[in-house]
Coordinates of C-alpha atoms and ligand atoms in Angstrom, one line a residue:
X1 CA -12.9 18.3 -17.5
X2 CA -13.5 14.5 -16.9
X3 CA -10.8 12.2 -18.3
X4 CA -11.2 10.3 -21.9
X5 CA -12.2 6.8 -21.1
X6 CA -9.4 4.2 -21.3
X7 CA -9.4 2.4 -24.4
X8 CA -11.1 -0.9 -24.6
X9 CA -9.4 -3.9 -24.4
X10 CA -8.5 -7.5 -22.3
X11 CA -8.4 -7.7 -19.0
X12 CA -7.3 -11.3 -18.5
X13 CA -7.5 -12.3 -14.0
X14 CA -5.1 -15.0 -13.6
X15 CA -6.0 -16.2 -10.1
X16 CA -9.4 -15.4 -11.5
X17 CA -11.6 -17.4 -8.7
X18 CA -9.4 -16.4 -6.1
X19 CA -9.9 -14.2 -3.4
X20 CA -8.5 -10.8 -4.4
X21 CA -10.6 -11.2 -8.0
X22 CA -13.8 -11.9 -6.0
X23 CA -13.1 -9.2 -3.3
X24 CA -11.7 -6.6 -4.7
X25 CA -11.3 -7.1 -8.7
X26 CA -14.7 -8.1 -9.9
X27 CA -16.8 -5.9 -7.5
X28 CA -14.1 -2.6 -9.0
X29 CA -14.6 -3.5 -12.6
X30 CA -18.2 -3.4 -12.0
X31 CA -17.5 -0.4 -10.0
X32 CA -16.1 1.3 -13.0
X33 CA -18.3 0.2 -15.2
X34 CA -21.3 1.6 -13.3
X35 CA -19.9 4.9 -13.1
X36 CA -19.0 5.1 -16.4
X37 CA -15.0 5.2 -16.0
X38 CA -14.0 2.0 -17.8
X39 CA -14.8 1.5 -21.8
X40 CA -18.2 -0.6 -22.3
X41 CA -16.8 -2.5 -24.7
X42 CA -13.6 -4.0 -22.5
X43 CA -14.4 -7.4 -21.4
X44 CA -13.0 -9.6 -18.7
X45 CA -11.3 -13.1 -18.9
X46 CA -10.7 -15.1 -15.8
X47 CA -8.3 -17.8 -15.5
X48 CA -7.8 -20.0 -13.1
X49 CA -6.6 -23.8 -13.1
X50 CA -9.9 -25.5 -12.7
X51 CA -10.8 -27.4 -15.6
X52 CA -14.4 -28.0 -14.3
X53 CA -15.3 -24.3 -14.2
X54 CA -16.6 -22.3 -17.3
X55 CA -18.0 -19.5 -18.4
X56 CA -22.1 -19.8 -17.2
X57 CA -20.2 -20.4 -12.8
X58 CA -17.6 -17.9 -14.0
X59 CA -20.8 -15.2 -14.5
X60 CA -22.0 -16.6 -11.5
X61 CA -19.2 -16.2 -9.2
X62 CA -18.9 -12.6 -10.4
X63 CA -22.6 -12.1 -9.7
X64 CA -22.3 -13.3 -6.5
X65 CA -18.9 -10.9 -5.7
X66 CA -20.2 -7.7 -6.9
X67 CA -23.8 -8.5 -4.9
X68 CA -21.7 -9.2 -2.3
X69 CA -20.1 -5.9 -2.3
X70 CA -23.3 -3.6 -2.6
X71 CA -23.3 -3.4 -6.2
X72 CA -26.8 -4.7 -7.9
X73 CA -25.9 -6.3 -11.2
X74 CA -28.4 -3.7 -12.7
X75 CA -25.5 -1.2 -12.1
X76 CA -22.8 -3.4 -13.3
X77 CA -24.6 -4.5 -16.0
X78 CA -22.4 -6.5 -18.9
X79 CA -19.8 -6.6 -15.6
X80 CA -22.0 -9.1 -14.3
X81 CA -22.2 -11.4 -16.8
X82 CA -22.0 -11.2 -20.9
X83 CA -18.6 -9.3 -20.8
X84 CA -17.1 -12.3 -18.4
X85 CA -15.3 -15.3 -19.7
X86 CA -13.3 -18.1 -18.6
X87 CA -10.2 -19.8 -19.8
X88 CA -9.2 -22.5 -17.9
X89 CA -5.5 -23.1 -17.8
X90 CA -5.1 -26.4 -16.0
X91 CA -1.6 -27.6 -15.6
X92 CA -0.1 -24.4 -16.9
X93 CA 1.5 -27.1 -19.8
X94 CA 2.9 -25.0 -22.9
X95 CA -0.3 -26.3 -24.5
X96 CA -2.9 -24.5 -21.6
X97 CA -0.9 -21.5 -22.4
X98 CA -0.9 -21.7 -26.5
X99 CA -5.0 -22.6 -25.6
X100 CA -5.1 -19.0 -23.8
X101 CA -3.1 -17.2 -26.6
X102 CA -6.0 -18.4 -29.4
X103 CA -8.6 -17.4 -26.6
X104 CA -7.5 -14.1 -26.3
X105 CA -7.2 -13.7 -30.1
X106 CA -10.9 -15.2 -30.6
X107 CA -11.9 -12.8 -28.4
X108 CA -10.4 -9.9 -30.0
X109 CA -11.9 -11.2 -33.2
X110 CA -15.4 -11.7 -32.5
X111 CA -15.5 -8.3 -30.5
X112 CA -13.3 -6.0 -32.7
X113 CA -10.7 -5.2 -29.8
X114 CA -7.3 -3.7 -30.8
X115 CA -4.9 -6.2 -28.6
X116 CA -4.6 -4.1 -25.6
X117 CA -4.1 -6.6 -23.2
X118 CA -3.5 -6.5 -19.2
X119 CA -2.2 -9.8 -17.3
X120 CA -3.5 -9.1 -14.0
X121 CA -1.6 -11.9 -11.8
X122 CA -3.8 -12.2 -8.5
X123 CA -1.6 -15.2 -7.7
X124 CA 0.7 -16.1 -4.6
X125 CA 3.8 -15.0 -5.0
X126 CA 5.4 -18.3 -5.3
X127 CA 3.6 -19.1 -8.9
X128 CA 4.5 -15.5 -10.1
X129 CA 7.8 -16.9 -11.9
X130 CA 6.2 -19.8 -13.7
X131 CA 3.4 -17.6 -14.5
X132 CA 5.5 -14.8 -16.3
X133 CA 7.8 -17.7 -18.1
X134 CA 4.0 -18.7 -19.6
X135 CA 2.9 -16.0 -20.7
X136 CA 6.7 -14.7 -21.9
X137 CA 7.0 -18.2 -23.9
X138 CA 3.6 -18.1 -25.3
X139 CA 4.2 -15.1 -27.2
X140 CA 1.8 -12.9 -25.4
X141 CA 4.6 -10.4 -23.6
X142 CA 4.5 -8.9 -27.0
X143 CA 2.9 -5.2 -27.9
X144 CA 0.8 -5.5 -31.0
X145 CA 1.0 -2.5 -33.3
X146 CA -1.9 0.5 -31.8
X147 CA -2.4 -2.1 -29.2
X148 CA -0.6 -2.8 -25.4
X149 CA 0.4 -5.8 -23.1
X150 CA 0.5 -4.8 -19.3
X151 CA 1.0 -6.7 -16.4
X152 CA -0.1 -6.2 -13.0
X153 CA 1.4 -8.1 -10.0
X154 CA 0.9 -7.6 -6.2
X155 CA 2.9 -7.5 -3.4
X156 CA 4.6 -8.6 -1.6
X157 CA 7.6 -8.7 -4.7
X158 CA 10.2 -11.1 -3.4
X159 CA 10.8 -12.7 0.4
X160 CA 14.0 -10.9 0.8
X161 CA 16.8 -9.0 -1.8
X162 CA 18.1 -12.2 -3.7
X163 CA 14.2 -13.3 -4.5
X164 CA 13.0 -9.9 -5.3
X165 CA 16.2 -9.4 -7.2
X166 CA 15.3 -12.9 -8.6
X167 CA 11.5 -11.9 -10.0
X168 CA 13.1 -8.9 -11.4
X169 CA 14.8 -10.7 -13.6
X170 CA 12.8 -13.1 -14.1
X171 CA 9.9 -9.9 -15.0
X172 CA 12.8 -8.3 -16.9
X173 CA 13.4 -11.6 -18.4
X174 CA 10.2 -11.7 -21.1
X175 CA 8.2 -7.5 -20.2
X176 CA 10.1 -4.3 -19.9
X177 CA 9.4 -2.0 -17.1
X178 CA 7.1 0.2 -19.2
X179 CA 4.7 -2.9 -19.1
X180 CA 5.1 -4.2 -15.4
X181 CA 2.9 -2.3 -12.6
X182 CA 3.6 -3.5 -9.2
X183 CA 0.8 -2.6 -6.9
X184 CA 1.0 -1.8 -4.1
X185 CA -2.7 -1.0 -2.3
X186 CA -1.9 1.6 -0.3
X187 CA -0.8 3.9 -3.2
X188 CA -4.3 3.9 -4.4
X189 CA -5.6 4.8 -1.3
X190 CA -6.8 8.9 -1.7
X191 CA -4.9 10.1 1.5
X192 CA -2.3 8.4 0.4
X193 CA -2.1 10.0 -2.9
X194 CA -3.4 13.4 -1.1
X195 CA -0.3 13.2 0.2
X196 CA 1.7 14.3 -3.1
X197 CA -1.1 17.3 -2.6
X198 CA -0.7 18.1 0.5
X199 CA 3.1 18.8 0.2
X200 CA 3.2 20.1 -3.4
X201 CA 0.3 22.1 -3.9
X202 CA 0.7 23.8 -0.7
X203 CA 3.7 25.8 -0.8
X204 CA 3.7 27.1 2.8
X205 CA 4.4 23.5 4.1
X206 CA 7.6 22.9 1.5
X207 CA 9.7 25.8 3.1
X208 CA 9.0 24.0 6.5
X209 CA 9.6 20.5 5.4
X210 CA 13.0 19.9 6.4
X211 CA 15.6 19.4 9.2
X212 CA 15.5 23.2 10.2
X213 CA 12.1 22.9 11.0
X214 CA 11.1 19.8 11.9
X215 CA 12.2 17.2 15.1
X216 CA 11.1 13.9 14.3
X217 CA 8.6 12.1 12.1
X218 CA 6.5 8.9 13.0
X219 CA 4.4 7.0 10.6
X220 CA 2.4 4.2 12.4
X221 CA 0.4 1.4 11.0
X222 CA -1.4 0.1 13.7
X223 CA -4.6 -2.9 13.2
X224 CA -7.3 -4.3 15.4
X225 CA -7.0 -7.1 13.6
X226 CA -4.7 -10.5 14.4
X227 CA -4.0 -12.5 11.8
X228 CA -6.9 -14.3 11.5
X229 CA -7.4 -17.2 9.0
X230 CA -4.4 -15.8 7.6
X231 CA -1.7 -17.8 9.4
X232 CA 0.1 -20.2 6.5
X233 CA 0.9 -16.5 4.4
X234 CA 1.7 -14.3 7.8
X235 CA 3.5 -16.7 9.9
X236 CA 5.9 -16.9 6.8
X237 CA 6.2 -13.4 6.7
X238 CA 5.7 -11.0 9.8
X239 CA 5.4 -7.5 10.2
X240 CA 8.6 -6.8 8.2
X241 CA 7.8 -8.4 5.2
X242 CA 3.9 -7.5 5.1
X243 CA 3.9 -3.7 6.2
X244 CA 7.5 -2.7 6.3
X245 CA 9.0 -3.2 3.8
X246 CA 5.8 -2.8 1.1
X247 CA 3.7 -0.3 2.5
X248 CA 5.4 2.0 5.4
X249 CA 8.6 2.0 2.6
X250 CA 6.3 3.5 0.4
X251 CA 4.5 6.3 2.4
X252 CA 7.9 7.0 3.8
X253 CA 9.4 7.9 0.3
X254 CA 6.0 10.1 -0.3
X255 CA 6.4 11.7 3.4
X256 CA 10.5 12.3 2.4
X257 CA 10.8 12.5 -1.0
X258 CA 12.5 15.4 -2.9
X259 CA 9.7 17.8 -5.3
X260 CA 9.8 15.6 -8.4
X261 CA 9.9 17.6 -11.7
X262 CA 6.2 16.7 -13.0
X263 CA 4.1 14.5 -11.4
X264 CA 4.5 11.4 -13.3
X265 CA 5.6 8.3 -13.4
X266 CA 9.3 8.8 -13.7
X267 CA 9.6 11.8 -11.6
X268 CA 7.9 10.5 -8.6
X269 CA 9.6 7.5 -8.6
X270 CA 12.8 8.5 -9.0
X271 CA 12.4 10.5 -6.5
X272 CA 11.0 8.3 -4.1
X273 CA 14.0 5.8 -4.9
X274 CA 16.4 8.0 -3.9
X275 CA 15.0 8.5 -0.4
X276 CA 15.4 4.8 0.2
X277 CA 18.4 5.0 -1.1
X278 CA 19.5 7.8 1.4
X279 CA 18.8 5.3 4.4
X280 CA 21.0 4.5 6.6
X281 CA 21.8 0.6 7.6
X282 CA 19.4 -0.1 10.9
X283 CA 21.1 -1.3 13.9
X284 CA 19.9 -4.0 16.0
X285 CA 19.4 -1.2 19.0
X286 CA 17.2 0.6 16.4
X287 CA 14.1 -2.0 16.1
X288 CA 11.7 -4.1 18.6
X289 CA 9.9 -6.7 17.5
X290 CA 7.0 -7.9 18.9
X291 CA 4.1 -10.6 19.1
X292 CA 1.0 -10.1 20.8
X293 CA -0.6 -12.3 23.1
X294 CA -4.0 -13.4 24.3
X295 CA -6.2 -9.9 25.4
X296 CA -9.5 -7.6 24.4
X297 CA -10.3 -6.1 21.8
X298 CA -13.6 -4.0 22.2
X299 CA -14.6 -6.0 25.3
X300 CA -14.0 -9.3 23.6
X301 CA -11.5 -11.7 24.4
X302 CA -9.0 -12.9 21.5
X303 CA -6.5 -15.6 21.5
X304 CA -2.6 -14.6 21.6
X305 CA -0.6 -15.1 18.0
X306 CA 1.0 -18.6 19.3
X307 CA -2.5 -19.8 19.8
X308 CA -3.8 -19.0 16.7
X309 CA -5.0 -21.6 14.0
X310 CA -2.1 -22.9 12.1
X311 CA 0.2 -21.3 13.5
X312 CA 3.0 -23.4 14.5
X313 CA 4.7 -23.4 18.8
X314 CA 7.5 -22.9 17.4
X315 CA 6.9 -19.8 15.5
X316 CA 9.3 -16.4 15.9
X317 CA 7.2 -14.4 13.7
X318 CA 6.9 -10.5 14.4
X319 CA 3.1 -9.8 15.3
X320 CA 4.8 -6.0 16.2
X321 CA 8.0 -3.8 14.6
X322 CA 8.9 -0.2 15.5
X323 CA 11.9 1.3 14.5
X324 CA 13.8 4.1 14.0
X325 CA 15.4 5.3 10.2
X326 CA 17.8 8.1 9.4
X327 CA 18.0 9.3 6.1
X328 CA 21.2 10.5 5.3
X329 CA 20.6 13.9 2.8
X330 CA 20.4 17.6 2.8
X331 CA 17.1 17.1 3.7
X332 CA 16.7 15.1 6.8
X333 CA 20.2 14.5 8.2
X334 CA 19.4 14.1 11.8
X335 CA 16.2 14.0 11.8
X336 CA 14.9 10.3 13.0
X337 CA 11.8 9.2 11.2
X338 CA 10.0 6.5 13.6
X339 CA 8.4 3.5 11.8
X340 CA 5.7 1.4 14.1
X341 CA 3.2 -1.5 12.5
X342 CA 1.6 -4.0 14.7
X343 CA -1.3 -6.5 14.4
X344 CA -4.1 -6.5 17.1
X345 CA -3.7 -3.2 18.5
X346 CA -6.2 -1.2 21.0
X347 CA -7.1 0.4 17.9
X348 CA -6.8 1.2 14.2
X349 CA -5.0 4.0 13.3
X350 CA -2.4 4.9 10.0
X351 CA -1.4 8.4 10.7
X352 CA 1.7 10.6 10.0
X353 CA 3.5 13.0 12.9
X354 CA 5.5 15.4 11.8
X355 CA 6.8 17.1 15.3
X356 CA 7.8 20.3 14.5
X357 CA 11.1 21.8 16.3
X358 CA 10.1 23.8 19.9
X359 CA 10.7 27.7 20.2
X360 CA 14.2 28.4 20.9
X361 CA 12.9 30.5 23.9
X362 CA 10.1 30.2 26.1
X363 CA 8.2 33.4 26.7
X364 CA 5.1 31.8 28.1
X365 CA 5.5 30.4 31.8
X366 CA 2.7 29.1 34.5
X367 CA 3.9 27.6 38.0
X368 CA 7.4 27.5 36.8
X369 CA 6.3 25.6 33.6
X370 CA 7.1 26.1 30.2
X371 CA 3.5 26.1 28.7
X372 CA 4.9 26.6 24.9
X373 CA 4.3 23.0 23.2
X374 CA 5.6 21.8 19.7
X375 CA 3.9 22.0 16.7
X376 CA 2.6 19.1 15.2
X377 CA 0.9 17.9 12.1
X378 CA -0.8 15.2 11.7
X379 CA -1.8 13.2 8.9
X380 CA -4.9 11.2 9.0
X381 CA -4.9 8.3 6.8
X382 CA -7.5 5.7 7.9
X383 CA -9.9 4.9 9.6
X384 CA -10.8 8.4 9.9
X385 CA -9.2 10.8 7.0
X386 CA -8.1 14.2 7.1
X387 CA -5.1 16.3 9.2
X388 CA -4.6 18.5 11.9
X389 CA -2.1 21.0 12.5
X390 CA -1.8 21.9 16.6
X391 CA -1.2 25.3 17.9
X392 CA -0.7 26.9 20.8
X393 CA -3.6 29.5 21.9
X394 CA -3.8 31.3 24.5
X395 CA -6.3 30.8 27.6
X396 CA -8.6 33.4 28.4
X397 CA -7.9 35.2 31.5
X398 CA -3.9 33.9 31.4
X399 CA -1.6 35.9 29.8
X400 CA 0.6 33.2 29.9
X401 CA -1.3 29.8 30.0
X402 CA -1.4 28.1 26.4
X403 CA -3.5 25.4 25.3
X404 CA -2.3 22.9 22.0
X405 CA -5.6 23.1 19.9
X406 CA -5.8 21.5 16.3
X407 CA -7.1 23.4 12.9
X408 CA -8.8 20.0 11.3
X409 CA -9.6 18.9 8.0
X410 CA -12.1 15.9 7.9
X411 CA -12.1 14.6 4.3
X412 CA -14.9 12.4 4.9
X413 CA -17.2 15.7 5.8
X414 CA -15.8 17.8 3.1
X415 CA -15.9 14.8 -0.2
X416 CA -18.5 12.6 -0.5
X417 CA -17.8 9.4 -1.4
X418 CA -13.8 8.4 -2.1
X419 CA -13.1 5.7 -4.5
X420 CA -11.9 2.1 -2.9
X421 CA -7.6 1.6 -3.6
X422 CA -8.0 -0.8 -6.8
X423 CA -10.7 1.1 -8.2
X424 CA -8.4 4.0 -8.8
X425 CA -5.0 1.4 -9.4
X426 CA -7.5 -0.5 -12.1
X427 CA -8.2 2.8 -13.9
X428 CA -4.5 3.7 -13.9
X429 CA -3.3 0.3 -15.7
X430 CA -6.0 0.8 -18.2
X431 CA -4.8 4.2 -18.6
X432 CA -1.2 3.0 -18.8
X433 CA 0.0 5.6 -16.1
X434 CA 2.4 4.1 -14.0
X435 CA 3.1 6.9 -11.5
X436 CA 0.8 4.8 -8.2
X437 CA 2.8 1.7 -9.2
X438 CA 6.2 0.8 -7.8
X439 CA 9.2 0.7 -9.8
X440 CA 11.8 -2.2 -10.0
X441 CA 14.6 0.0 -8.4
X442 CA 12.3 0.9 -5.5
X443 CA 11.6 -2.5 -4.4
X444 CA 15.1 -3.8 -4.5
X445 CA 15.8 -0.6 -2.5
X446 CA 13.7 -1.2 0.4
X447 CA 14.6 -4.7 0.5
X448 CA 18.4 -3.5 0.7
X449 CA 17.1 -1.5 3.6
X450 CA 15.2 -3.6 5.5
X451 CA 15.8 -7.5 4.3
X452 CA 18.6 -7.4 6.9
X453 CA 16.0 -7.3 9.7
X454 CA 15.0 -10.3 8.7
X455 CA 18.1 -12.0 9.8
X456 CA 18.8 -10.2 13.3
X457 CA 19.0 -11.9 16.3
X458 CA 15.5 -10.9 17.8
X459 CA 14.4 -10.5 21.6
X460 CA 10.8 -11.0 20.9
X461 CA 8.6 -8.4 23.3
X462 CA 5.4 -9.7 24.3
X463 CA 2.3 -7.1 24.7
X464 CA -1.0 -8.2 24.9
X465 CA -3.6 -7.8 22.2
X466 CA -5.8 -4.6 22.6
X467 CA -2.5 -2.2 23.7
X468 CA -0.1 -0.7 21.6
X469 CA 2.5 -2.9 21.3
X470 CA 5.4 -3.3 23.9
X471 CA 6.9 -0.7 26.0
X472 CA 10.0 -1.2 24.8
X473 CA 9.2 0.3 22.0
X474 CA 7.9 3.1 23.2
X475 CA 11.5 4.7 22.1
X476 CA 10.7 4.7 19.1
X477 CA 7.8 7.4 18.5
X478 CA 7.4 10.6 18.6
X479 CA 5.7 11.9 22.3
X480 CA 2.6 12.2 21.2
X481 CA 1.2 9.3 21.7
X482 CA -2.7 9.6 22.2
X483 CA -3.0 11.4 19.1
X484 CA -1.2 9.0 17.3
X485 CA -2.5 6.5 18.6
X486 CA -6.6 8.2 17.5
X487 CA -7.3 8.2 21.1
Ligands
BG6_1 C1 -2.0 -6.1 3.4 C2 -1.4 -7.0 4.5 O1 -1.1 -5.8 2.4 O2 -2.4 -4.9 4.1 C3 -2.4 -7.2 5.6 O3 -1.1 -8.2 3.9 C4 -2.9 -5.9 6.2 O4 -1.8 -8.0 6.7 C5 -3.4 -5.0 5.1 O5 -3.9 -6.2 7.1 C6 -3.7 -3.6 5.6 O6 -4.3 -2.9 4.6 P1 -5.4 -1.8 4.9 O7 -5.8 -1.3 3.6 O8 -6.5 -2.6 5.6 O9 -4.8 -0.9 5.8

């Protein structure tokens, strides 16, 4: 049975002209829209600090976003234009911020809305805490009776533990958690989510899904892309802080986590806290950092990090980081969990190996060698989405000669048509169903766990762009490196 719509309301884009609303948050809203999943009757207001801006270039800056992400305004009809508004909030002075708060409840007026309200903050981090005071101070934290107030911010939360500890309180300071969803994209992604399936709805894969059974782990985030025009944000960050500690934290908690009790909000993140929890400091002799330099990728030539624009010579930022993680429970004591991420790589892959232990005794034999292999699983996240589970068969004509061959899933051939990460996080706000959305505890956890990377002496490890990061890192993976690597 399909879902009751969301109930109509505000959806108020601060950073409104910015370029997460026009990529990604105008084209979903439309999205929804067009496919019927979001209330006709919720309208859009974007804000943004230019004064000069109003609502007929608002409706045109929309138009040209959703067009430009294959959407025909036909489709998104009120989504690409009479629904939008525009509030400008120039200085951010206690008076641009009373000026929204009668907006807002104009709005509500003339259309009849309940005040059920989401803050969506598309803003860089830095003007988060300024942002929050605003809206705190102005009154409009506050839950009207029947009605909501939700606020949506994006990664990355915090540059280390003291600032993300900082914006907690700062959140804490004027919203409650119930109100606060921290998104993270790659929760919204489906094979992410399929994840939670793929452990918990199949019950043959829970007994095995332990140290008993299972070796070593690797989860690996690798990109084709550098860092592009991107260098002021990344150069200030690195792998750590962009991938780590955000998005390889989280599908690490999903891959480890204990079977919540329901699958909601507070089970699932509970649980997934307590995984980080359960990890152990990392030693300097447990990570590599990287950076790559100038090489090919798909036959064309690309510049090495140092020599990309605005980066500075000086820079020591981490193109490159693999480690490895224990995590210290029932579960997985022992077991090491590899992490990799790396900019610029031969090729894009996000998978999950889960190396399963060998036979204790091998039975098949060729030329002296053992032929038995370890199973493996893995998970295919993007680009191409699915899993495979390799087994041993045997050859014809060998009674002893085995061959690893995979039993695949291919999502993209079975499902038509998966919906795009903010799509589904968008839905989830409106529905007011936190469980995609990263708690408080769980970001001050994973910056426990890996904010003291950030201050390690670092031997940087050059590899050039188009590989797969540096041989010293090799270490830390699990063996089966074509596969992981979508060869
Ligand atoms: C973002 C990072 O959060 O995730 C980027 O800031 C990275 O540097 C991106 O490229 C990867 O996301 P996806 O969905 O393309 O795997």
């Amino acid at each position: 049975m399909a879902q009751p719509l969301p109930e109509p309301g505000l959806v108020v884009l601060f950073g409104g002209t910015g370029d997460l609303a026009r990529r990604k948050l105008l084209p979903a809203l439309a999205r929804l829209y067009a496919e019927g999943r979001i209330h006709p009757h919720t309208r859009v207001v974007g804000v943004a600090t230019n004064p000069k801006n109003d609502e007929a270039s608002y409706r045109q800056l929309a138009r040209e976003s959703i067009e430009g992400a294959g959407l025909s305004c036909a489709e998104a009809g009120p989504f690409c234009g009479a629904s939008l508004h525009y509030q400008p909030l120039g200085e951010g002075r206690p008076e641009d911020w009373t000026a929204l708060a009668a907006r807002l409840r104009d709005l509500e007026a003339e259309h009849g809305l309940v005040p059920r309200r989401t803050f969506y903050l598309a803003l860089p981090t830095e003007a988060l805490p300024a942002s929050v005071a605003g809206l705190g101070e102005a009154g409009l934290a506050a839950e009207a009776e029947g009605g909501y107030t939700r606020l949506v911010v994006e990664k990355p939360f915090g540059r280390d533990l003291k600032s993300a500890q900082e914006l907690v309180d700062v959140l804490h300071a004027h919203f409650r958690e119930h109100q606060i969803f921290r998104i993270d994209h790659y929760l919204g992604k489906e094979t992410v989510q399929n994840l939670l399936a793929f452990r918990f709805g199949n019950a043959i894969f829970e007994s095995l899904w332990n140290r008993d059974r299972i070796a070593s782990v690797e989860i690996t985030m690798g990109e084709e892309l550098g860092v592009g025009t991107r260098a002021g944000y990344y150069d200030r960050s690195g792998a750590l802080r962009d991938m780590v500690q955000s998005h390889l934290a989280q599908v690490l908690s999903l891959v480890a986590m204990e079977v919540p009790t329901v699958l909601g909000a507070k089970s699932v993140r509970y649980e997934k806290t307590k995984v980080l929890q359960a990890i152990a400091p990392i030693g300097a002799k447990d990570v590599v950092f990287g950076r790559y330099t100038a090489g090919e990728i798909e036959g064309k030539s690309v510049p090495g990090y140092l020599q990309e624009p605005g980066v500075p010579p000086e820079s020591n930022t981490e193109t490159f980081v693999a480690m490895k993680v224990e995590i210290l429970n029932w579960r997985w004591q022992g077991v090491p969990f590899y992490l990799r991420t790396g900019k610029r790589l031969g090729r894009r892959a996000t998978r999950i190996g889960v190396r399963f232990k060998s036979s204790p005794v091998c039975m098949f034999e060729l030329d002296g060698m053992c032929k038995i292999s370890s199973n493996l699983l893995i998970l295919k996240l993007q680009p191409d989405q699915g899993f495979s589970l390799y087994m041993d068969v045997k050859r014809p004509g060998s009674a002893t000669d085995l061959e690893r061959i995979p039993l695949s899933f291919d999502y993209g051939k079975h499902f038509q048509g998966t919906p795009e990460a903010y799509q589904t996080l968008l839905l989830d706000v409106l529905r007011g169903d936190q469980t995609l959305f990263v708690h408080a505890d769980e970001v001050l956890e994973s910056w426990r766990v890996f904010g003291p990377l950030l201050e390690m002496e670092r031997d940087m490890h050059d590899y050039p762009a188009g590989s797969f990061g540096p041989a010293a890192a090799e270490k830390f993976a699990i063996p089966d490196r074509a596969l992981m690597r979508g060869e």
